[in-house]
mmCIF file of C-alpha atoms in Angstrom:
data_model
loop_
_atom_site.group_PDB
_atom_site.id
_atom_site.type_symbol
_atom_site.label_atom_id
_atom_site.label_comp_id
_atom_site.label_asym_id
_atom_site.label_seq_id
_atom_site.Cartn_x
_atom_site.Cartn_y
_atom_site.Cartn_z
ATOM 1 C CA UNK A 1 -31.522 -0.850 17.251
ATOM 2 C CA UNK A 2 -27.923 -0.497 16.055
ATOM 3 C CA UNK A 3 -26.086 2.624 17.083
ATOM 4 C CA UNK A 4 -24.999 5.148 14.475
ATOM 5 C CA UNK A 5 -21.340 5.467 13.558
ATOM 6 C CA UNK A 6 -21.197 8.669 15.612
ATOM 7 C CA UNK A 7 -22.631 7.016 18.732
ATOM 8 C CA UNK A 8 -20.934 3.617 18.500
ATOM 9 C CA UNK A 9 -17.885 4.600 20.567
ATOM 10 C CA UNK A 10 -17.129 7.301 23.157
ATOM 11 C CA UNK A 11 -14.394 9.178 21.278
ATOM 12 C CA UNK A 12 -15.713 11.608 18.663
ATOM 13 C CA UNK A 13 -13.915 11.522 15.322
ATOM 14 C CA UNK A 14 -14.210 13.221 11.965
ATOM 15 C CA UNK A 15 -13.195 12.354 8.436
ATOM 16 C CA UNK A 16 -14.349 12.003 4.854
ATOM 17 C CA UNK A 17 -16.251 8.904 3.701
ATOM 18 C CA UNK A 18 -18.075 7.533 0.671
ATOM 19 C CA UNK A 19 -21.766 6.804 1.281
ATOM 20 C CA UNK A 20 -22.562 4.826 -1.894
ATOM 21 C CA UNK A 21 -21.101 3.354 -5.086
ATOM 22 C CA UNK A 22 -20.667 6.782 -6.652
ATOM 23 C CA UNK A 23 -17.493 6.867 -4.590
ATOM 24 C CA UNK A 24 -17.964 10.538 -3.768
ATOM 25 C CA UNK A 25 -16.297 11.362 -0.469
ATOM 26 C CA UNK A 26 -17.837 13.909 1.892
ATOM 27 C CA UNK A 27 -17.493 15.016 5.548
ATOM 28 C CA UNK A 28 -18.425 12.275 8.012
ATOM 29 C CA UNK A 29 -18.850 12.335 11.783
ATOM 30 C CA UNK A 30 -18.183 9.013 13.513
ATOM 31 C CA UNK A 31 -16.480 7.677 16.649
ATOM 32 C CA UNK A 32 -13.480 5.679 17.803
ATOM 33 C CA UNK A 33 -13.179 3.376 20.795
ATOM 34 C CA UNK A 34 -11.638 4.586 24.034
ATOM 35 C CA UNK A 35 -7.912 3.888 24.301
ATOM 36 C CA UNK A 36 -7.598 0.455 25.982
ATOM 37 C CA UNK A 37 -4.682 -1.070 27.872
ATOM 38 C CA UNK A 38 -3.152 -2.420 24.643
ATOM 39 C CA UNK A 39 -4.036 0.554 22.456
ATOM 40 C CA UNK A 40 -2.288 3.563 21.017
ATOM 41 C CA UNK A 41 -4.217 6.686 20.023
ATOM 42 C CA UNK A 42 -2.682 8.509 17.074
ATOM 43 C CA UNK A 43 -3.255 12.028 15.828
ATOM 44 C CA UNK A 44 -3.171 11.576 12.060
ATOM 45 C CA UNK A 45 -0.910 14.005 10.225
ATOM 46 C CA UNK A 46 -0.739 12.484 6.741
ATOM 47 C CA UNK A 47 -2.448 9.692 4.855
ATOM 48 C CA UNK A 48 -1.521 8.286 1.468
ATOM 49 C CA UNK A 49 -4.123 7.657 -1.225
ATOM 50 C CA UNK A 50 -3.861 4.072 -2.473
ATOM 51 C CA UNK A 51 -5.470 2.680 -5.628
ATOM 52 C CA UNK A 52 -7.210 0.211 -3.305
ATOM 53 C CA UNK A 53 -9.017 3.180 -1.776
ATOM 54 C CA UNK A 54 -10.475 3.973 -5.182
ATOM 55 C CA UNK A 55 -11.596 0.370 -5.693
ATOM 56 C CA UNK A 56 -13.173 0.326 -2.228
ATOM 57 C CA UNK A 57 -15.175 3.551 -2.418
ATOM 58 C CA UNK A 58 -16.686 2.441 -5.732
ATOM 59 C CA UNK A 59 -17.184 -1.176 -4.611
ATOM 60 C CA UNK A 60 -15.252 -2.398 -7.642
ATOM 61 C CA UNK A 61 -14.185 -5.553 -5.791
ATOM 62 C CA UNK A 62 -17.725 -6.269 -4.634
ATOM 63 C CA UNK A 63 -17.261 -6.350 -0.850
ATOM 64 C CA UNK A 64 -17.560 -2.717 0.249
ATOM 65 C CA UNK A 65 -20.225 -1.818 2.764
ATOM 66 C CA UNK A 66 -21.002 1.798 3.312
ATOM 67 C CA UNK A 67 -20.056 4.232 4.616
ATOM 68 C CA UNK A 68 -16.457 3.576 3.569
ATOM 69 C CA UNK A 69 -13.813 5.825 5.118
ATOM 70 C CA UNK A 70 -10.568 4.864 3.359
ATOM 71 C CA UNK A 71 -6.901 5.264 4.143
ATOM 72 C CA UNK A 72 -4.294 2.688 5.136
ATOM 73 C CA UNK A 73 -1.071 4.657 4.706
ATOM 74 C CA UNK A 74 -1.350 6.533 7.988
ATOM 75 C CA UNK A 75 1.341 8.489 9.795
ATOM 76 C CA UNK A 76 1.078 10.669 12.858
ATOM 77 C CA UNK A 77 2.060 11.083 16.485
ATOM 78 C CA UNK A 78 1.027 9.149 19.569
ATOM 79 C CA UNK A 79 -1.293 11.116 21.870
ATOM 80 C CA UNK A 80 -2.131 8.314 24.297
ATOM 81 C CA UNK A 81 -0.717 4.876 25.141
ATOM 82 C CA UNK A 82 -2.338 2.113 27.196
ATOM 83 C CA UNK A 83 -0.918 0.677 30.411
ATOM 84 C CA UNK A 84 0.389 -2.443 28.643
ATOM 85 C CA UNK A 85 2.161 -0.471 25.924
ATOM 86 C CA UNK A 86 5.917 -0.241 26.408
ATOM 87 C CA UNK A 87 6.960 0.110 22.777
ATOM 88 C CA UNK A 88 5.466 3.565 22.209
ATOM 89 C CA UNK A 89 5.044 6.752 24.211
ATOM 90 C CA UNK A 90 3.243 10.050 23.729
ATOM 91 C CA UNK A 91 4.919 12.131 21.023
ATOM 92 C CA UNK A 92 6.398 9.204 19.065
ATOM 93 C CA UNK A 93 6.223 9.277 15.266
ATOM 94 C CA UNK A 94 4.298 6.206 14.153
ATOM 95 C CA UNK A 95 2.543 4.623 11.221
ATOM 96 C CA UNK A 96 -0.396 2.302 10.574
ATOM 97 C CA UNK A 97 -0.662 0.248 7.412
ATOM 98 C CA UNK A 98 -3.220 -2.089 5.867
ATOM 99 C CA UNK A 99 -4.138 -4.169 8.928
ATOM 100 C CA UNK A 100 -5.115 -3.322 12.511
ATOM 101 C CA UNK A 101 -5.834 -6.728 14.015
ATOM 102 C CA UNK A 102 -5.506 -10.491 13.577
ATOM 103 C CA UNK A 103 -6.171 -13.615 15.649
ATOM 104 C CA UNK A 104 -2.580 -13.664 17.025
ATOM 105 C CA UNK A 105 -2.719 -17.455 17.423
ATOM 106 C CA UNK A 106 -2.874 -19.103 13.981
ATOM 107 C CA UNK A 107 0.185 -20.517 12.234
ATOM 108 C CA UNK A 108 0.527 -17.420 10.058
ATOM 109 C CA UNK A 109 0.381 -15.035 13.005
ATOM 110 C CA UNK A 110 2.972 -17.109 14.864
ATOM 111 C CA UNK A 111 5.304 -16.656 11.870
ATOM 112 C CA UNK A 112 4.849 -12.856 11.873
ATOM 113 C CA UNK A 113 2.652 -13.166 8.778
ATOM 114 C CA UNK A 114 -0.433 -11.472 10.183
ATOM 115 C CA UNK A 115 -1.228 -10.260 6.677
ATOM 116 C CA UNK A 116 -2.209 -13.847 5.792
ATOM 117 C CA UNK A 117 -4.244 -14.500 8.934
ATOM 118 C CA UNK A 118 -7.710 -15.858 8.004
ATOM 119 C CA UNK A 119 -9.193 -13.513 10.604
ATOM 120 C CA UNK A 120 -7.159 -10.439 9.665
ATOM 121 C CA UNK A 121 -8.889 -7.094 10.223
ATOM 122 C CA UNK A 122 -8.291 -4.404 7.618
ATOM 123 C CA UNK A 123 -7.739 -0.799 8.621
ATOM 124 C CA UNK A 124 -10.998 0.167 6.953
ATOM 125 C CA UNK A 125 -14.112 -1.481 5.496
ATOM 126 C CA UNK A 126 -13.671 -4.412 7.857
ATOM 127 C CA UNK A 127 -15.278 -5.749 11.031
ATOM 128 C CA UNK A 128 -13.178 -5.752 14.189
ATOM 129 C CA UNK A 129 -13.429 -8.380 16.917
ATOM 130 C CA UNK A 130 -15.671 -6.169 19.024
ATOM 131 C CA UNK A 131 -18.277 -6.244 16.254
ATOM 132 C CA UNK A 132 -17.743 -2.667 15.122
ATOM 133 C CA UNK A 133 -16.639 -1.409 11.744
ATOM 134 C CA UNK A 134 -13.164 -0.088 11.011
ATOM 135 C CA UNK A 135 -12.599 3.341 9.525
ATOM 136 C CA UNK A 136 -9.345 4.471 7.935
ATOM 137 C CA UNK A 137 -6.947 7.364 7.808
ATOM 138 C CA UNK A 138 -8.912 10.021 5.953
ATOM 139 C CA UNK A 139 -9.712 11.229 9.476
ATOM 140 C CA UNK A 140 -8.337 13.131 12.431
ATOM 141 C CA UNK A 141 -7.410 10.271 14.750
ATOM 142 C CA UNK A 142 -7.231 6.506 15.040
ATOM 143 C CA UNK A 143 -7.017 4.018 17.934
ATOM 144 C CA UNK A 144 -4.993 0.884 17.186
ATOM 145 C CA UNK A 145 -3.707 -2.146 19.087
ATOM 146 C CA UNK A 146 0.002 -1.392 19.588
ATOM 147 C CA UNK A 147 0.992 -4.681 17.940
ATOM 148 C CA UNK A 148 -0.080 -3.251 14.584
ATOM 149 C CA UNK A 149 1.605 0.119 14.953
ATOM 150 C CA UNK A 150 4.951 0.842 13.250
ATOM 151 C CA UNK A 151 7.792 2.951 14.553
ATOM 152 C CA UNK A 152 8.585 5.641 11.996
ATOM 153 C CA UNK A 153 12.354 6.257 11.688
ATOM 154 C CA UNK A 154 13.431 9.779 12.627
ATOM 155 C CA UNK A 155 15.106 10.486 9.281
ATOM 156 C CA UNK A 156 12.136 9.302 7.199
ATOM 157 C CA UNK A 157 9.848 12.194 6.191
ATOM 158 C CA UNK A 158 6.287 11.642 7.370
ATOM 159 C CA UNK A 159 4.557 12.895 4.224
ATOM 160 C CA UNK A 160 6.611 11.139 1.537
ATOM 161 C CA UNK A 161 7.167 8.174 3.833
ATOM 162 C CA UNK A 162 3.461 7.495 4.364
ATOM 163 C CA UNK A 163 2.907 5.537 1.105
ATOM 164 C CA UNK A 164 5.612 3.070 2.114
ATOM 165 C CA UNK A 165 3.111 1.578 4.594
ATOM 166 C CA UNK A 166 1.269 0.005 1.664
ATOM 167 C CA UNK A 167 3.089 0.688 -1.609
ATOM 168 C CA UNK A 168 6.490 0.099 -0.043
ATOM 169 C CA UNK A 169 5.766 -3.171 1.735
ATOM 170 C CA UNK A 170 3.704 -4.471 -1.198
ATOM 171 C CA UNK A 171 6.823 -4.556 -3.371
ATOM 172 C CA UNK A 172 9.433 -5.112 -0.642
ATOM 173 C CA UNK A 173 7.858 -8.316 0.700
ATOM 174 C CA UNK A 174 7.795 -10.263 -2.604
ATOM 175 C CA UNK A 175 11.266 -9.043 -3.504
ATOM 176 C CA UNK A 176 12.562 -10.549 -0.273
ATOM 177 C CA UNK A 177 10.474 -13.731 -0.342
ATOM 178 C CA UNK A 178 11.129 -14.645 -3.984
ATOM 179 C CA UNK A 179 14.847 -13.842 -3.836
ATOM 180 C CA UNK A 180 14.648 -10.772 -6.028
ATOM 181 C CA UNK A 181 17.482 -9.057 -4.148
ATOM 182 C CA UNK A 182 20.649 -10.580 -5.589
ATOM 183 C CA UNK A 183 23.005 -7.799 -6.741
ATOM 184 C CA UNK A 184 23.635 -7.792 -10.471
ATOM 185 C CA UNK A 185 20.424 -9.617 -11.400
ATOM 186 C CA UNK A 186 18.002 -7.984 -13.828
ATOM 187 C CA UNK A 187 14.634 -6.803 -12.508
ATOM 188 C CA UNK A 188 11.791 -5.648 -14.703
ATOM 189 C CA UNK A 189 9.185 -3.370 -13.113
ATOM 190 C CA UNK A 190 5.895 -3.485 -15.017
ATOM 191 C CA UNK A 191 3.895 -0.323 -14.461
ATOM 192 C CA UNK A 192 5.340 2.930 -13.173
ATOM 193 C CA UNK A 193 2.749 4.135 -10.680
ATOM 194 C CA UNK A 194 2.478 4.265 -6.915
ATOM 195 C CA UNK A 195 3.901 0.751 -6.476
ATOM 196 C CA UNK A 196 6.204 0.632 -9.465
ATOM 197 C CA UNK A 197 8.213 3.737 -8.736
ATOM 198 C CA UNK A 198 8.996 2.460 -5.217
ATOM 199 C CA UNK A 199 9.969 -0.928 -6.674
ATOM 200 C CA UNK A 200 12.512 0.843 -8.898
ATOM 201 C CA UNK A 201 14.100 2.549 -5.892
ATOM 202 C CA UNK A 202 14.151 -0.652 -3.843
ATOM 203 C CA UNK A 203 15.611 -2.604 -6.744
ATOM 204 C CA UNK A 204 18.476 -0.169 -7.098
ATOM 205 C CA UNK A 205 19.076 -0.217 -3.326
ATOM 206 C CA UNK A 206 19.380 -4.018 -3.534
ATOM 207 C CA UNK A 207 21.969 -3.640 -6.310
ATOM 208 C CA UNK A 208 19.828 -4.890 -9.193
ATOM 209 C CA UNK A 209 19.794 -3.768 -12.795
ATOM 210 C CA UNK A 210 16.314 -2.287 -13.195
ATOM 211 C CA UNK A 211 14.271 -1.884 -16.363
ATOM 212 C CA UNK A 212 10.909 -0.145 -16.279
ATOM 213 C CA UNK A 213 8.260 -1.715 -18.522
ATOM 214 C CA UNK A 214 5.570 0.817 -19.367
ATOM 215 C CA UNK A 215 3.034 1.702 -22.044
ATOM 216 C CA UNK A 216 3.791 5.426 -21.565
ATOM 217 C CA UNK A 217 6.913 6.585 -23.463
ATOM 218 C CA UNK A 218 6.666 9.979 -21.755
ATOM 219 C CA UNK A 219 7.717 8.392 -18.450
ATOM 220 C CA UNK A 220 11.128 7.291 -19.744
ATOM 221 C CA UNK A 221 13.119 10.385 -18.840
ATOM 222 C CA UNK A 222 11.764 10.526 -15.299
ATOM 223 C CA UNK A 223 12.191 6.781 -14.769
ATOM 224 C CA UNK A 224 15.876 6.962 -15.576
ATOM 225 C CA UNK A 225 16.967 10.440 -14.485
ATOM 226 C CA UNK A 226 14.832 10.829 -11.356
ATOM 227 C CA UNK A 227 14.055 7.323 -10.126
ATOM 228 C CA UNK A 228 17.346 5.730 -11.118
ATOM 229 C CA UNK A 229 16.199 2.991 -13.515
ATOM 230 C CA UNK A 230 18.879 1.606 -15.838
ATOM 231 C CA UNK A 231 16.607 1.170 -18.839
ATOM 232 C CA UNK A 232 13.076 1.768 -20.086
ATOM 233 C CA UNK A 233 11.052 -0.586 -22.271
ATOM 234 C CA UNK A 234 7.948 0.674 -24.051
ATOM 235 C CA UNK A 235 5.573 -2.286 -23.939
ATOM 236 C CA UNK A 236 3.745 -1.121 -27.077
ATOM 237 C CA UNK A 237 6.912 -1.150 -29.223
ATOM 238 C CA UNK A 238 7.103 -4.662 -30.777
ATOM 239 C CA UNK A 239 10.704 -4.307 -31.964
ATOM 240 C CA UNK A 240 12.063 -3.225 -28.588
ATOM 241 C CA UNK A 241 10.042 -5.883 -26.784
ATOM 242 C CA UNK A 242 11.370 -8.531 -29.157
ATOM 243 C CA UNK A 243 14.950 -7.388 -28.518
ATOM 244 C CA UNK A 244 14.395 -7.723 -24.766
ATOM 245 C CA UNK A 245 12.985 -11.275 -24.861
ATOM 246 C CA UNK A 246 14.740 -13.595 -22.416
ATOM 247 C CA UNK A 247 16.803 -10.887 -20.715
ATOM 248 C CA UNK A 248 15.241 -10.504 -17.255
ATOM 249 C CA UNK A 249 15.619 -12.615 -14.139
ATOM 250 C CA UNK A 250 12.546 -11.219 -12.392
ATOM 251 C CA UNK A 251 9.552 -9.054 -13.149
ATOM 252 C CA UNK A 252 7.398 -7.453 -10.500
ATOM 253 C CA UNK A 253 4.039 -6.666 -12.061
ATOM 254 C CA UNK A 254 2.381 -3.690 -10.372
ATOM 255 C CA UNK A 255 -0.290 -3.020 -13.012
ATOM 256 C CA UNK A 256 -3.773 -2.635 -11.502
ATOM 257 C CA UNK A 257 -5.678 -2.924 -14.805
ATOM 258 C CA UNK A 258 -6.401 -6.001 -16.907
ATOM 259 C CA UNK A 259 -3.386 -6.685 -19.147
ATOM 260 C CA UNK A 260 -1.754 -9.597 -21.025
ATOM 261 C CA UNK A 261 0.823 -11.670 -19.157
ATOM 262 C CA UNK A 262 2.297 -13.436 -22.204
ATOM 263 C CA UNK A 263 4.587 -10.530 -23.226
ATOM 264 C CA UNK A 264 5.929 -10.253 -19.682
ATOM 265 C CA UNK A 265 6.610 -13.993 -19.487
ATOM 266 C CA UNK A 266 8.489 -13.701 -22.770
ATOM 267 C CA UNK A 267 10.892 -11.178 -21.266
ATOM 268 C CA UNK A 268 12.007 -13.630 -18.595
ATOM 269 C CA UNK A 269 15.048 -15.861 -18.783
ATOM 270 C CA UNK A 270 14.766 -19.570 -18.062
ATOM 271 C CA UNK A 271 13.804 -20.001 -14.381
ATOM 272 C CA UNK A 272 12.565 -16.413 -14.355
ATOM 273 C CA UNK A 273 9.919 -15.231 -11.905
ATOM 274 C CA UNK A 274 6.907 -13.042 -12.654
ATOM 275 C CA UNK A 275 5.404 -11.776 -9.390
ATOM 276 C CA UNK A 276 2.083 -9.964 -9.513
ATOM 277 C CA UNK A 277 1.065 -7.434 -6.866
ATOM 278 C CA UNK A 278 -1.427 -5.307 -8.789
ATOM 279 C CA UNK A 279 -5.102 -6.090 -8.222
ATOM 280 C CA UNK A 280 -7.165 -5.837 -11.434
ATOM 281 C CA UNK A 281 -10.920 -6.120 -10.990
ATOM 282 C CA UNK A 282 -11.117 -8.975 -13.537
ATOM 283 C CA UNK A 283 -9.092 -12.203 -13.951
ATOM 284 C CA UNK A 284 -5.915 -12.229 -16.025
ATOM 285 C CA UNK A 285 -5.278 -14.858 -18.696
ATOM 286 C CA UNK A 286 -2.269 -17.045 -17.908
ATOM 287 C CA UNK A 287 -0.666 -18.843 -20.895
ATOM 288 C CA UNK A 288 0.814 -22.170 -19.811
ATOM 289 C CA UNK A 289 3.287 -22.930 -22.627
ATOM 290 C CA UNK A 290 5.770 -20.167 -21.667
ATOM 291 C CA UNK A 291 5.786 -21.472 -18.086
ATOM 292 C CA UNK A 292 6.426 -25.067 -19.062
ATOM 293 C CA UNK A 293 8.961 -24.401 -21.798
ATOM 294 C CA UNK A 294 10.987 -21.959 -19.691
ATOM 295 C CA UNK A 295 10.496 -23.456 -16.233
ATOM 296 C CA UNK A 296 9.192 -20.078 -15.195
ATOM 297 C CA UNK A 297 7.192 -19.136 -12.143
ATOM 298 C CA UNK A 298 4.191 -16.869 -11.677
ATOM 299 C CA UNK A 299 3.548 -15.862 -8.080
ATOM 300 C CA UNK A 300 1.753 -13.314 -5.988
ATOM 301 C CA UNK A 301 2.168 -11.476 -2.733
ATOM 302 C CA UNK A 302 0.026 -9.405 -0.377
ATOM 303 C CA UNK A 303 1.724 -6.657 1.672
ATOM 304 C CA UNK A 304 3.735 -8.054 4.616
ATOM 305 C CA UNK A 305 3.515 -8.746 8.321
ATOM 306 C CA UNK A 306 4.224 -6.096 10.934
ATOM 307 C CA UNK A 307 7.783 -7.294 11.575
ATOM 308 C CA UNK A 308 8.650 -7.189 7.889
ATOM 309 C CA UNK A 309 6.943 -3.826 7.432
ATOM 310 C CA UNK A 310 9.144 -2.392 10.191
ATOM 311 C CA UNK A 311 12.167 -3.933 8.478
ATOM 312 C CA UNK A 312 11.105 -2.239 5.228
ATOM 313 C CA UNK A 313 10.727 1.168 6.893
ATOM 314 C CA UNK A 314 14.177 0.862 8.463
ATOM 315 C CA UNK A 315 15.665 -0.220 5.103
ATOM 316 C CA UNK A 316 14.074 2.749 3.350
ATOM 317 C CA UNK A 317 15.338 5.129 6.023
ATOM 318 C CA UNK A 318 18.864 3.726 5.635
ATOM 319 C CA UNK A 319 18.792 4.119 1.844
ATOM 320 C CA UNK A 320 16.839 7.398 1.711
ATOM 321 C CA UNK A 321 13.924 5.813 -0.120
ATOM 322 C CA UNK A 322 10.647 7.711 -0.085
ATOM 323 C CA UNK A 323 7.647 7.945 -2.359
ATOM 324 C CA UNK A 324 7.319 10.701 -4.939
ATOM 325 C CA UNK A 325 4.205 12.509 -3.797
ATOM 326 C CA UNK A 326 1.729 15.257 -4.546
ATOM 327 C CA UNK A 327 0.558 16.706 -1.235
ATOM 328 C CA UNK A 328 -3.132 17.627 -1.269
ATOM 329 C CA UNK A 329 -5.787 19.079 0.984
ATOM 330 C CA UNK A 330 -8.679 16.936 2.184
ATOM 331 C CA UNK A 331 -11.209 18.919 0.138
ATOM 332 C CA UNK A 332 -9.296 18.013 -3.045
ATOM 333 C CA UNK A 333 -9.785 14.280 -2.531
ATOM 334 C CA UNK A 334 -12.593 13.740 -5.062
ATOM 335 C CA UNK A 335 -10.589 15.467 -7.778
ATOM 336 C CA UNK A 336 -7.594 13.371 -6.747
ATOM 337 C CA UNK A 337 -9.652 10.183 -7.091
ATOM 338 C CA UNK A 338 -10.754 11.215 -10.585
ATOM 339 C CA UNK A 339 -7.138 11.837 -11.513
ATOM 340 C CA UNK A 340 -6.023 8.560 -9.929
ATOM 341 C CA UNK A 341 -8.549 6.674 -12.085
ATOM 342 C CA UNK A 342 -6.822 8.214 -15.119
ATOM 343 C CA UNK A 343 -3.311 7.483 -13.760
ATOM 344 C CA UNK A 344 -2.755 11.232 -13.582
ATOM 345 C CA UNK A 345 -0.440 11.364 -10.555
ATOM 346 C CA UNK A 346 3.325 11.278 -10.103
ATOM 347 C CA UNK A 347 3.253 8.993 -8.164
ATOM 348 C CA UNK A 348 1.184 9.084 -5.001
ATOM 349 C CA UNK A 349 -1.307 11.523 -3.545
ATOM 350 C CA UNK A 350 -0.845 12.177 0.156
ATOM 351 C CA UNK A 351 -3.442 14.048 2.194
ATOM 352 C CA UNK A 352 -2.149 16.730 4.549
ATOM 353 C CA UNK A 353 -4.703 15.679 7.133
ATOM 354 C CA UNK A 354 -3.802 17.805 10.126
ATOM 355 C CA UNK A 355 -3.644 21.038 8.106
ATOM 356 C CA UNK A 356 -6.724 20.561 5.942
ATOM 357 C CA UNK A 357 -9.300 18.392 7.698
ATOM 358 C CA UNK A 358 -11.912 20.794 9.066
ATOM 359 C CA UNK A 359 -15.467 20.166 10.179
#
């Protein structure tokens, strides 16, 4: 007979998990493995709330298996380090992102692209190599192989820095890979949410002209005055969209809902690149004529490897880039999820785990 989540491992742990497709999160007792020679045990202080968490707890992508304890924007302090761990010591500020293991031997892993490893293990709702389930950061502690732990720069705030571990690397990686970093080029950011607002800040740090493309006119003032965007394009205004046709070198599409791609492709110059990082729960329609007639490219990207994620954190620390957050208590999480579903957050919820997670 299989052991319960609470009896599976020797280290007692506590968090909030969803038990079924209602997505309602509630207190959950479970267990973590003992700290091994290659492991780091982390006391979790803060954890960001990603839109992927919402998809997972409601099984909107079709591969959740319950209970689901979300959270892959984890920051905290090291409380224990294994005998083989030289990179981290007790008391260090660290982070854990979307993945906690990979095969370490495939071609992707050898290129520091663990995020594309066929045997990658996600931080939650995944099966680790020891045959036990992974649970995320909506909890008091986590035990992780040191190879998948990030050093958190001293001048990067833990709370507003936490979302960078997913939202930050999700936009940083494609910007680097697809050459969307050339100063003076024009970047469009479609969608001004958890990912989009970080993309604006990164774009400006790279020296790009940045235009936010959004269906919400009320976000214009904040996009320009607070986030630093150069311009704002209301996607529902036909005249303004028409005037902007063929003006952008790149567009990073962060929209997580089903939406038309044709208008975005129209905004691109010849040889322009539309890179999608949002994850709608249904396929998007891709018109071919705009691609062929403008020699344009549509691409995608999925977070980044550990090496690149560390590079991103260091870049953000250097340029004072953090996420705009609303700090919440653990017992507010279900309300936060309801608000997230309605895009009612500016721009990322972060759970104050250590000060609000009580049994």
